[in-house]
Coordinates of C-alpha atoms and ligand atoms in Angstrom, one line a residue:
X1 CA 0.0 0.0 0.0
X2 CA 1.2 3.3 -1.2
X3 CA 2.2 5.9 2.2
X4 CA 2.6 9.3 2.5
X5 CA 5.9 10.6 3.4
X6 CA 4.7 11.2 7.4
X7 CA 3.5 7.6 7.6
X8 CA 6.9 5.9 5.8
X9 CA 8.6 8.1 8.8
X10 CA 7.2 5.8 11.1
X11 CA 6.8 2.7 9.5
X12 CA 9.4 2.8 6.2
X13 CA 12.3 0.2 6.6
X14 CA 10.7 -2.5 9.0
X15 CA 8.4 -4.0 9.8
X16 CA 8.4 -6.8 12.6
X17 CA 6.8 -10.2 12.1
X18 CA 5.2 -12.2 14.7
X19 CA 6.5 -11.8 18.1
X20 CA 9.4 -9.1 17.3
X21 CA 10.7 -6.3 18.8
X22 CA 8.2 -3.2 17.8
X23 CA 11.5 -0.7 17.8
X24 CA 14.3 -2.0 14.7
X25 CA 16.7 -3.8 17.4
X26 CA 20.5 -3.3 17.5
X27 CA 22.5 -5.4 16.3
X28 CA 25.7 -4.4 18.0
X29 CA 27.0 -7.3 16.3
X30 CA 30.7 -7.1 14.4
X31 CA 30.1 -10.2 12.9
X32 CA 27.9 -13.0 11.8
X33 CA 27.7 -17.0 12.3
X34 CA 27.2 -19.4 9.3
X35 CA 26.6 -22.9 9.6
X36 CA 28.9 -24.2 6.4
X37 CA 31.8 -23.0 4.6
X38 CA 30.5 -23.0 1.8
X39 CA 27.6 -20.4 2.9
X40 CA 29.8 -17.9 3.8
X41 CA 32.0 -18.4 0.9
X42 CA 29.4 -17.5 -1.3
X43 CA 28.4 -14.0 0.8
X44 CA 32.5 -13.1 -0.2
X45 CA 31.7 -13.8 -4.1
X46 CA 28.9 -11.7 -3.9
X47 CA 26.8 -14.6 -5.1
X48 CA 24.4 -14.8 -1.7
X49 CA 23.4 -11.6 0.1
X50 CA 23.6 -11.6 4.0
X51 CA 25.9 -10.1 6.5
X52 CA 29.2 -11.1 7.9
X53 CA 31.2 -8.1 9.4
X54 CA 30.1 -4.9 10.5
X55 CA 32.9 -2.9 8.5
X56 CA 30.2 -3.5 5.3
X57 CA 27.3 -4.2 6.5
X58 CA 24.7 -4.5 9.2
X59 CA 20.9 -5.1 9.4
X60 CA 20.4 -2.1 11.9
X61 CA 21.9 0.5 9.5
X62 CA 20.0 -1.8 6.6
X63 CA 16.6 -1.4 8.1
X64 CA 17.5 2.9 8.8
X65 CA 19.1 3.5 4.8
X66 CA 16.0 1.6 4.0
X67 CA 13.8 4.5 5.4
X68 CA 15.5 7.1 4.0
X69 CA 15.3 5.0 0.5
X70 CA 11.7 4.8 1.0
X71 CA 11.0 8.5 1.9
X72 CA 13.8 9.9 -1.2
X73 CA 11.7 7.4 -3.3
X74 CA 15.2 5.7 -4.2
X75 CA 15.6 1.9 -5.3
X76 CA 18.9 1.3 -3.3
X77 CA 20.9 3.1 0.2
X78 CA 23.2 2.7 2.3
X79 CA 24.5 4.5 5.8
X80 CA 27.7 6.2 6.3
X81 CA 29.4 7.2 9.1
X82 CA 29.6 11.1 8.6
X83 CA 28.2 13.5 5.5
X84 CA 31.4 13.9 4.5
X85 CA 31.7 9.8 3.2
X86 CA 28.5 10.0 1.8
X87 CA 30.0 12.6 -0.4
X88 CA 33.5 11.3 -1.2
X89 CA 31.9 8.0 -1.7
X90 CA 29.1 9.1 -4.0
X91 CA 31.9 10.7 -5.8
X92 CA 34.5 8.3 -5.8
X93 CA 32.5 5.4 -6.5
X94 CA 32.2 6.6 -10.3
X95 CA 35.3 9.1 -10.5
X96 CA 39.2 7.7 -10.4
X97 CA 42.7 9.2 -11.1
X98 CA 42.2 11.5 -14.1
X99 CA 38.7 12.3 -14.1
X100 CA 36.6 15.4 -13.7
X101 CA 33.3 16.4 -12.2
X102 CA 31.5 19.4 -12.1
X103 CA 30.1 21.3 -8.6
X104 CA 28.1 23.9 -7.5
X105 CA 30.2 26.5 -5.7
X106 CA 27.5 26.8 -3.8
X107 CA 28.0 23.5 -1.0
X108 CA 28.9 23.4 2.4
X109 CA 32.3 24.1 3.1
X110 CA 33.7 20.7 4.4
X111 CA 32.5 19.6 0.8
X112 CA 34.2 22.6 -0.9
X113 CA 37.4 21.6 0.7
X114 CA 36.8 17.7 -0.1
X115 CA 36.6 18.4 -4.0
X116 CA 38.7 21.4 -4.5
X117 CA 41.9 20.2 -2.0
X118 CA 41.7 16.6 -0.8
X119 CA 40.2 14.9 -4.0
X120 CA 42.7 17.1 -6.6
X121 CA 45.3 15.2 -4.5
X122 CA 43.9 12.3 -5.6
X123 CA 44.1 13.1 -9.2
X124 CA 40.1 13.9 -9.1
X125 CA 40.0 17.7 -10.7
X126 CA 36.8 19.3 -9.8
X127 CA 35.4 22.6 -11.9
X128 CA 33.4 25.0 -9.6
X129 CA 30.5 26.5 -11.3
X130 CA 28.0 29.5 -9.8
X131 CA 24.4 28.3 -9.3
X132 CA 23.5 31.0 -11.5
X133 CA 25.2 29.5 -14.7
X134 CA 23.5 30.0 -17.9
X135 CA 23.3 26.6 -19.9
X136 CA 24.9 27.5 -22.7
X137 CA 28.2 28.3 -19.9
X138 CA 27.4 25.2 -18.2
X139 CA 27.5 23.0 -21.6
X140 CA 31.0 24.4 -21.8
X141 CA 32.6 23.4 -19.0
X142 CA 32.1 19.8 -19.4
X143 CA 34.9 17.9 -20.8
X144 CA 35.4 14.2 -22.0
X145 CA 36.5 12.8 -18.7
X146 CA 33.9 14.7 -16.7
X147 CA 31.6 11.5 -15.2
X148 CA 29.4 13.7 -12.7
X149 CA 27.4 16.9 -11.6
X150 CA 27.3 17.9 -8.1
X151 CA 24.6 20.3 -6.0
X152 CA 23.5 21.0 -2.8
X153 CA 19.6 21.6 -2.9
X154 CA 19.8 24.4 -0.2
X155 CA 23.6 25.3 0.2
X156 CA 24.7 25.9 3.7
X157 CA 25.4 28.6 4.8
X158 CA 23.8 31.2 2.3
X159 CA 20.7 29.0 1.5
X160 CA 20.2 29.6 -2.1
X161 CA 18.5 27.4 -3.8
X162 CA 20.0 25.2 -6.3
X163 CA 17.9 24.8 -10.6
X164 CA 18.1 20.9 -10.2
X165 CA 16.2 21.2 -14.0
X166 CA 18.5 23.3 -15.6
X167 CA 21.9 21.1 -14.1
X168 CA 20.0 17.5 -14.5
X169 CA 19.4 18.4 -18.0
X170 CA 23.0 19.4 -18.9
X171 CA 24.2 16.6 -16.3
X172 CA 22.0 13.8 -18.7
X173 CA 22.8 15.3 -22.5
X174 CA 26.6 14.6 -21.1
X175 CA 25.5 11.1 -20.1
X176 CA 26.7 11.9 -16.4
X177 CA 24.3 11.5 -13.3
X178 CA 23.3 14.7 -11.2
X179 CA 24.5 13.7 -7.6
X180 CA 22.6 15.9 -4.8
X181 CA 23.4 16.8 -1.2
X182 CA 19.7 17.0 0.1
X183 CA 20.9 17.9 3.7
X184 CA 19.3 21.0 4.0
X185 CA 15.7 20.4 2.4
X186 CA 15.6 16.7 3.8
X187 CA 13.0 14.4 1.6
X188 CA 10.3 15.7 3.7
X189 CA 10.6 19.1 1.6
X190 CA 12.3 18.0 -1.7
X191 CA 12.4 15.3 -3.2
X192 CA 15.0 15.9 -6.2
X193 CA 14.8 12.5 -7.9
X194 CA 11.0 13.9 -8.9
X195 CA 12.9 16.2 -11.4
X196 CA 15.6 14.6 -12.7
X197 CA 18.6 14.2 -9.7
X198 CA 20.6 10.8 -9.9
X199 CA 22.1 10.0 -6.6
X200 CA 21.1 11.8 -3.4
X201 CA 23.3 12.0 -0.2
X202 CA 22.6 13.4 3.1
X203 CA 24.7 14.4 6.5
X204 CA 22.1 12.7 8.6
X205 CA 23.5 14.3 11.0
X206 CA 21.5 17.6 10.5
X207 CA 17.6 17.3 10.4
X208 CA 17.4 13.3 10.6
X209 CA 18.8 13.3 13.5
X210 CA 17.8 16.5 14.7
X211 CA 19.2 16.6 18.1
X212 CA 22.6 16.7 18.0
X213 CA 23.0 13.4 19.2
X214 CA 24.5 11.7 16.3
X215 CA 27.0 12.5 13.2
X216 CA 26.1 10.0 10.4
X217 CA 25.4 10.2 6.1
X218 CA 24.0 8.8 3.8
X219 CA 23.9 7.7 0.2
X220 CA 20.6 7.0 -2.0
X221 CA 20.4 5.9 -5.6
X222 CA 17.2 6.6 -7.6
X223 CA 18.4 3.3 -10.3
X224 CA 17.8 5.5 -12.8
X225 CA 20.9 5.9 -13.8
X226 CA 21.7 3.7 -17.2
X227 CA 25.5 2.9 -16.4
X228 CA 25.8 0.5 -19.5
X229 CA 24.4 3.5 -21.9
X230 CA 27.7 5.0 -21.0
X231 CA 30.0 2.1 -20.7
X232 CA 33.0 3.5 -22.0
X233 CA 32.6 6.9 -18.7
X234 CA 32.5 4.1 -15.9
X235 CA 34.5 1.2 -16.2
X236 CA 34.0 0.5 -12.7
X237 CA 30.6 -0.5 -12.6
X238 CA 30.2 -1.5 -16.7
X239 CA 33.9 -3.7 -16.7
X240 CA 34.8 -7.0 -14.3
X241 CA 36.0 -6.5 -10.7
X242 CA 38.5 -8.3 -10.3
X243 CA 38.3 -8.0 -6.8
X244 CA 35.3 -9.9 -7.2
X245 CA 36.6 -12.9 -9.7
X246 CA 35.2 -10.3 -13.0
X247 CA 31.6 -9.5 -12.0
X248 CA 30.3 -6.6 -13.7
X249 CA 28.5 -4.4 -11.1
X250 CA 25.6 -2.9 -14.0
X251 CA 24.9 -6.8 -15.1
X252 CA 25.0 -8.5 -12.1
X253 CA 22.9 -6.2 -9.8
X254 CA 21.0 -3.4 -12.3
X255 CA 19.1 -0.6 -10.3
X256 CA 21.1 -1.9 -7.2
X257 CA 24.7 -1.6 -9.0
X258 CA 25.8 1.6 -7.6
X259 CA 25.1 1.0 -3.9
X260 CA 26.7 -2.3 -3.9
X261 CA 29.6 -1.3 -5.5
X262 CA 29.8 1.2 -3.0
X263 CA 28.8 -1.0 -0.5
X264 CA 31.5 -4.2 -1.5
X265 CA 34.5 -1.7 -2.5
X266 CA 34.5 1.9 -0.7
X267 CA 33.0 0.2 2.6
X268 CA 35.2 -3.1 2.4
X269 CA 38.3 -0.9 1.3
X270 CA 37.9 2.3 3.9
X271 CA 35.4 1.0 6.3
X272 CA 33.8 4.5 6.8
X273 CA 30.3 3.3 8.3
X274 CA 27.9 4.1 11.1
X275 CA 27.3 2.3 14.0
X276 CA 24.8 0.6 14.6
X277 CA 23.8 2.4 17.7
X278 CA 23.8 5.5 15.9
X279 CA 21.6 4.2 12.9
X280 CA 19.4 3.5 15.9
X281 CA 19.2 6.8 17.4
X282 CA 18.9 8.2 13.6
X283 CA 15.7 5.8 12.8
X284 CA 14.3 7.4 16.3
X285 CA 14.5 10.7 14.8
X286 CA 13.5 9.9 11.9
X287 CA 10.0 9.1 13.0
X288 CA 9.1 12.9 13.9
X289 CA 11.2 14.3 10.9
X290 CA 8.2 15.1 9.3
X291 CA 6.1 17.3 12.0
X292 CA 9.8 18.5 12.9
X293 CA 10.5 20.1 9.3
X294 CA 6.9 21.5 9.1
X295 CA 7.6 23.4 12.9
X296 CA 11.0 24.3 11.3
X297 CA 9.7 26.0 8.1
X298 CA 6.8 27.5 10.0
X299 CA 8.7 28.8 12.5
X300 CA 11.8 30.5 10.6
X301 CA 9.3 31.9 8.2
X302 CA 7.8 34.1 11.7
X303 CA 11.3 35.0 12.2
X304 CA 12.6 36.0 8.8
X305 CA 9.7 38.5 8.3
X306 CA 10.0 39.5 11.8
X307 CA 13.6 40.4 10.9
X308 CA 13.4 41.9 7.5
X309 CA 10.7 44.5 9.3
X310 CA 13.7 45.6 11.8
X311 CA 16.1 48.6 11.0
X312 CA 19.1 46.9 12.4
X313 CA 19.0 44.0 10.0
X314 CA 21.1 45.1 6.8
X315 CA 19.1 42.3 4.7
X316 CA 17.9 38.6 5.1
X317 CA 18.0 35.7 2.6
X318 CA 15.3 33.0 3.2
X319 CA 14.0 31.5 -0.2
X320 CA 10.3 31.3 1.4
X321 CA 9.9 35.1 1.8
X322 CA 8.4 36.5 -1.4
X323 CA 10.8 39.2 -2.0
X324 CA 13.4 36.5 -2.3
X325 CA 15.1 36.2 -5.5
X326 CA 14.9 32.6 -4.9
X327 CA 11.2 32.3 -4.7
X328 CA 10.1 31.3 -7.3
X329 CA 12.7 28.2 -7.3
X330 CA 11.3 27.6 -3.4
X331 CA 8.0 27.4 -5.0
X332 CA 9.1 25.1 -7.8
X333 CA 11.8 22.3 -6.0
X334 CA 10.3 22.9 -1.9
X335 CA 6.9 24.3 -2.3
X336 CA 5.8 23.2 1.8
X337 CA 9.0 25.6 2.5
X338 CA 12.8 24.9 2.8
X339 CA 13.9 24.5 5.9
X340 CA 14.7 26.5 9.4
X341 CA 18.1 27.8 8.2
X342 CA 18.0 31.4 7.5
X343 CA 20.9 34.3 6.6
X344 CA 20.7 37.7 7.4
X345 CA 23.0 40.1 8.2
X346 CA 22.9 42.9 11.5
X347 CA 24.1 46.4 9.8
X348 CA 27.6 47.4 11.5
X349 CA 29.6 44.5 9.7
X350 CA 31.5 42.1 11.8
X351 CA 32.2 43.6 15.0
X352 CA 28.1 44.4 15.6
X353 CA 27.6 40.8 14.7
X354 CA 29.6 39.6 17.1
X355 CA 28.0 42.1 20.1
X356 CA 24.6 40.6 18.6
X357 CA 25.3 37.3 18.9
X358 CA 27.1 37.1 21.9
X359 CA 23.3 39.1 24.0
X360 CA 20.9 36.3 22.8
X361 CA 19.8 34.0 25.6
X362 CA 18.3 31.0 23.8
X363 CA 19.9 31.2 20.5
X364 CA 23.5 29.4 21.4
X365 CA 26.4 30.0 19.1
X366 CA 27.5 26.6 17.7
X367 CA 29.1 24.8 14.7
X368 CA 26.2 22.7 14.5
X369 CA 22.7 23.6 12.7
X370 CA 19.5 22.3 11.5
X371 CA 18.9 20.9 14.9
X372 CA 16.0 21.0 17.2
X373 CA 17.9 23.7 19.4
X374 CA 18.2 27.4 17.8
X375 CA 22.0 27.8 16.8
X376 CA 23.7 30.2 15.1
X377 CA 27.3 31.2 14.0
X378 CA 29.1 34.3 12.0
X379 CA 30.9 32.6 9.6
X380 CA 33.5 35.0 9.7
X381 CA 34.6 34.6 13.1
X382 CA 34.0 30.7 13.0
X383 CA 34.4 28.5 10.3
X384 CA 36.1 30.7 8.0
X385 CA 37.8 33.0 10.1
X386 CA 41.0 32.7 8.5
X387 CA 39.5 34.4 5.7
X388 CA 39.9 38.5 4.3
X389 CA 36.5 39.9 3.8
X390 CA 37.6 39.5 -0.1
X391 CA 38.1 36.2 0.0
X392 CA 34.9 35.4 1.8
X393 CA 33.1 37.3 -0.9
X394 CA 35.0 35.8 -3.5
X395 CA 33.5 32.0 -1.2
X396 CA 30.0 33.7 -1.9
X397 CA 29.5 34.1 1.8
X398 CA 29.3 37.9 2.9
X399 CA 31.9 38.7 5.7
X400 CA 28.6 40.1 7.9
X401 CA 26.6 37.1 7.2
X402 CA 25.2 35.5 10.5
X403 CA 23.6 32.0 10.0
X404 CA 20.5 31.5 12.0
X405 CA 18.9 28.2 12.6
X406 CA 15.3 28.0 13.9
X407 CA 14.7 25.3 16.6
X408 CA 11.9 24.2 17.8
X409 CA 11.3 26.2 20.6
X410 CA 8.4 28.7 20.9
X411 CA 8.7 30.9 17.6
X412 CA 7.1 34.1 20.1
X413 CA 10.5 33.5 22.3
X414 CA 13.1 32.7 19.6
X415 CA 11.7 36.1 17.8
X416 CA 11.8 38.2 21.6
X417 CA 15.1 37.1 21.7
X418 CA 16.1 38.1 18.4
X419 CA 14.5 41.6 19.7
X420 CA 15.8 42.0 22.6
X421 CA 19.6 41.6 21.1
X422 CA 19.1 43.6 18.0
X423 CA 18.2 46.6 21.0
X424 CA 21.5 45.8 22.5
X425 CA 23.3 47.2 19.2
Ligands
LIG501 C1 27.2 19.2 7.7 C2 27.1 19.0 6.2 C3 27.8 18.1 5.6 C4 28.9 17.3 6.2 O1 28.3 16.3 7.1 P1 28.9 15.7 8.4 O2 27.9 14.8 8.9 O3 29.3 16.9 9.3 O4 30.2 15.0 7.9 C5 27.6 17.9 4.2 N1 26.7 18.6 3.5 C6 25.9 19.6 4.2 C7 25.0 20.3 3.4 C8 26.1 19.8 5.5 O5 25.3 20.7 6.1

C-alpha cells in the first residue's frame, strides 16, 4: 500500500513479524555466524546476500538506509558514518585518477574543501560552477573525462536554492548522473529524484537526527541511472571486478549496481560506516522528521519576516519570503517551504555581529545547525575566520553574514530574543 511521506517516517524500513521487537533492534554485532563454509563463501563472491562483518554491512543500519530510500523514493541506500563519506563516496564510486566532475560552488564548506583540495590530491580535478550559470556556460565546462554533476539543494550557509532542472538536463545530454546533497531540504521538503537528480546524499547528522546526538550520512540511488548507456565513462561498474573474480557491477545487480559497489569496495576498502547504535538513534529521529521540518519552516518563516521588518537588520535571505530572489525556485523544488536555516546580516559588519550574537539567551552559538535547538554562528569569526572579507566574498558568503537556525522552541520566544539583542546594538 502506497504511504505518504509522514507515515513511511514511522513505518518505512521495518516492519516486525510475529512476536518481534516493535522498535528495529541493535544489532551491535561485528560479525555474523554461518553454519557451512560453503555459505559464507558465497556471501565473499557476492553470489548470496547476508551479512558477515560490520565494516560492510549490518541489518540495523540496513533497516534505517531503507527508510530514508523509501521517503527519497530511491531503489537502493546505504549508511555512512559522517556526510562527509557519503559525499566522497558518491563521488568516488564513479570518478578515479584523471577524471573530472563538475560542482556547484554553492556547497557546504567541508565539501568545498573535499573536491577542491583533498580529491585534486587524488588526481580527481573538480570545476566549480555559480548556481546562476547560464546553460549555454554550463555546456562548456564539461569535458570528456567529466563523469558527474554535483549540487546542494539548499547550500549551507547562504541558502540559495539550487535549478536541479537546468543542471539535471546538462548533467544527462553529457551522459553523467546529477549527484545531490539533500541535507538541508531533507525528503520531507524536496524530493530531487521527482525532477531529474541521480544519486542523493545526506549528513544525517542535521535534520534526521535532529538533536545533535548523532554524526552519520547517507547515500541514496534513484536506479535511474543507465550505467551501460555509458560504458565507456564508468568502467567500474560496466567492466569486471577483479576483486570480485570479473563481476560486472551494472549486469550482475542493475538498479542496485551503484550501492553495492559502494557498498563491497569503498565500505570493504575504507570502512567508513555508522554504528549501529547511531543508525538507531537516527531511525528514532527519523519518526518525527516530518512534523519537525513543518515546525521548522513555519517557525523560521515568523522569524525571517519578523527580521526583514527591523532597522538593524542590513538584509535577510530566506527562499520562502516572497521578495526572495529565490522564490520562485522555493516554490518550484520545496513548495511546503525549505527548511529552518536562514541568513541575514545585523548592519555594523563584523564587529556588531559579534555584540549581537554574543546578547541572545536561547539562540547558542555553535558549529552545528539544522537541529532541534536554535543555533547560530558568524561565519567569519567561526568556520572561516582565517579568511579577508575579499576572500569570503569571493567564497560567496558575505563577511557580515550571521547564520541562524530556527529550533523548535516557541517561535514568540526565539523572535523576543532576536529583539531584545538587536536593542542591544
Ligand atoms: C554538515 C554538512 C555536511 C557534512 O556532514 P557531516 O555529517 O558533518 O560529515 C555535508 N553537507 C551539508 C549540506 C552539511 O550541512
Amino acid at each position: 500500500m502506497k504511504a505518504s511521506k509522514e507515515t513511511i517516517c514511522l513505518t518505512g524500513g521495518y516492519r516486525p513479524g510475529q512476536g518481534e521487537p516493535r522498535q528495529v533492534p541493535i544489532i551491535q554485532s561485528t560479525t555474523f555466524k554461518y553454519d557451512t563454509s560453503d555459505a559464507m563463501g558465497k556471501l565473499f563472491d557476492l553470489e548470496a546476500a547476508g551479512y558477515f562483518y560490520t565494516r560492510l554491512q549490518n541489518p540495523t543500519n540496513d533497516h534505517v538506509a531503507q527508510k530514508i530510500c523509501d521517503l527519497e523514493g530511491g531503489y537502493a541506500a546505504m549508511l555512512t558514518s559522517s556526510g562527509q563519506a557519503a559525499n566522497f563516496y558518491a563521488i568516488f564510486n564513479i570518478c578515479e585518477c584523471g577524471d573530472h566532475f563538475i560542482a556547484s560552488s554553492s556547497i557546504y564548506g567541508g565539501t568545498y574543501n573535499l573536491f577542491g583540495v583533498t580529491m585534486k590530491k587524488m588526481g580527481i580535478e573538480c570545476t566549480f560552477v555559480d548556481n546562476d550559470i547560464t546553460p549555454e556556460e554550463l555546456d562548456k565546462v564539461f569535458r570528456p573525462n567529466t563523469k558527474a554533476v554535483f549540487g546542494e539543494t539548499i547550500t549551507n550557509p547562504t541558502v540559495s536554492i539550487f535549478d536541479i532542472d537546468k543542471f539535471a538536463k546538462a548533467a544527462h545530454e553529457h551522459g553523467v548522473p546529477l549527484i545531490m546533497d539533500n541535507t538541508f531540504a531533507t525528503p520531507i521538503n524536496c524530493c530531487p529524484f521527482e525532477f531529474g537528480c541521480d544519486i542523493v546524499t545526506h549528513s544525517t547528522t542535521k535534520y534526521m537526527d535532529g538533536h545533535s546526538v548523532g554524526v552519520g550520512g547517507c547515500i541514496v540511488d534513484s536506479g535511474n541511472f543507465d550505467w551501460m548507456a555509458h560504458k565507456e565513462k564508468f568502467p567500474g561498474l560496466t567492466t569486471p571486478d577483479e576483486s570480485y573474480h570479473g563481476i560486472v557491477y551494472a549486469e550482475k545487480f542493475g538498479k542496485a549496481a551503484y550501492i553495492t559497489k559502494a557498498t563491497s569496495q569503498l565500505m570493504r576498502d575504507f570502512g567508513s560506516i555508522q554504528s549501529p547504535m547511531n543508525a538507531f538513534y537516527l531511525n528514532v529521529s527519523l519518526e518525527s522528521l516530518a512534523v519537525r521540518m513543518a515546525r521548522h519552516c513555519s517557525s523560521a518563516l515568523k522569524v525571517a519576516k519578523f527580521l526583514e521588518s527591523q532597522d538593524k537588520v542590513a538584509w535577510v535571505r530566506y527562499a520562502d519570503l516572497e521578495s526572495s530572489p529565490d522564490h520562485a525556485l522555493q516554490q518550484k523544488y520545496c513548495p511546503k517551504g525549505t527548511c529552518g536555516v536562514i541568513a541575514f546580516a545585523v548592519k555594523g559588519g563584523r564587529e556588531a555581529a559579534i555584540r549581537f550574537m554574543d546578547s541572545l539567551h536561547f539562540a547558542f552559538i555553535e558549529t552545528h545547525v539544522a537541529d532541534a535547538k536554535t543555533a547560530l554562528l558568524h561565519p567569519a569569526s567561526h568556520t572561516h575566520r582565517q579568511m579577508s572579507d575579499e576572500q569570503l566574498r569571493e567564497a560567496g558568503v558575505e563577511p557580515d553574514l550571521i547564520r541562524f537556525s530556527v529550533g523548535l522552541e516557541d517561535p514568540g520566544d526565539i523572535i523576543a530574543d532576536l529583539k531584545q539583542a538587536l536593542e542591544k546594538l
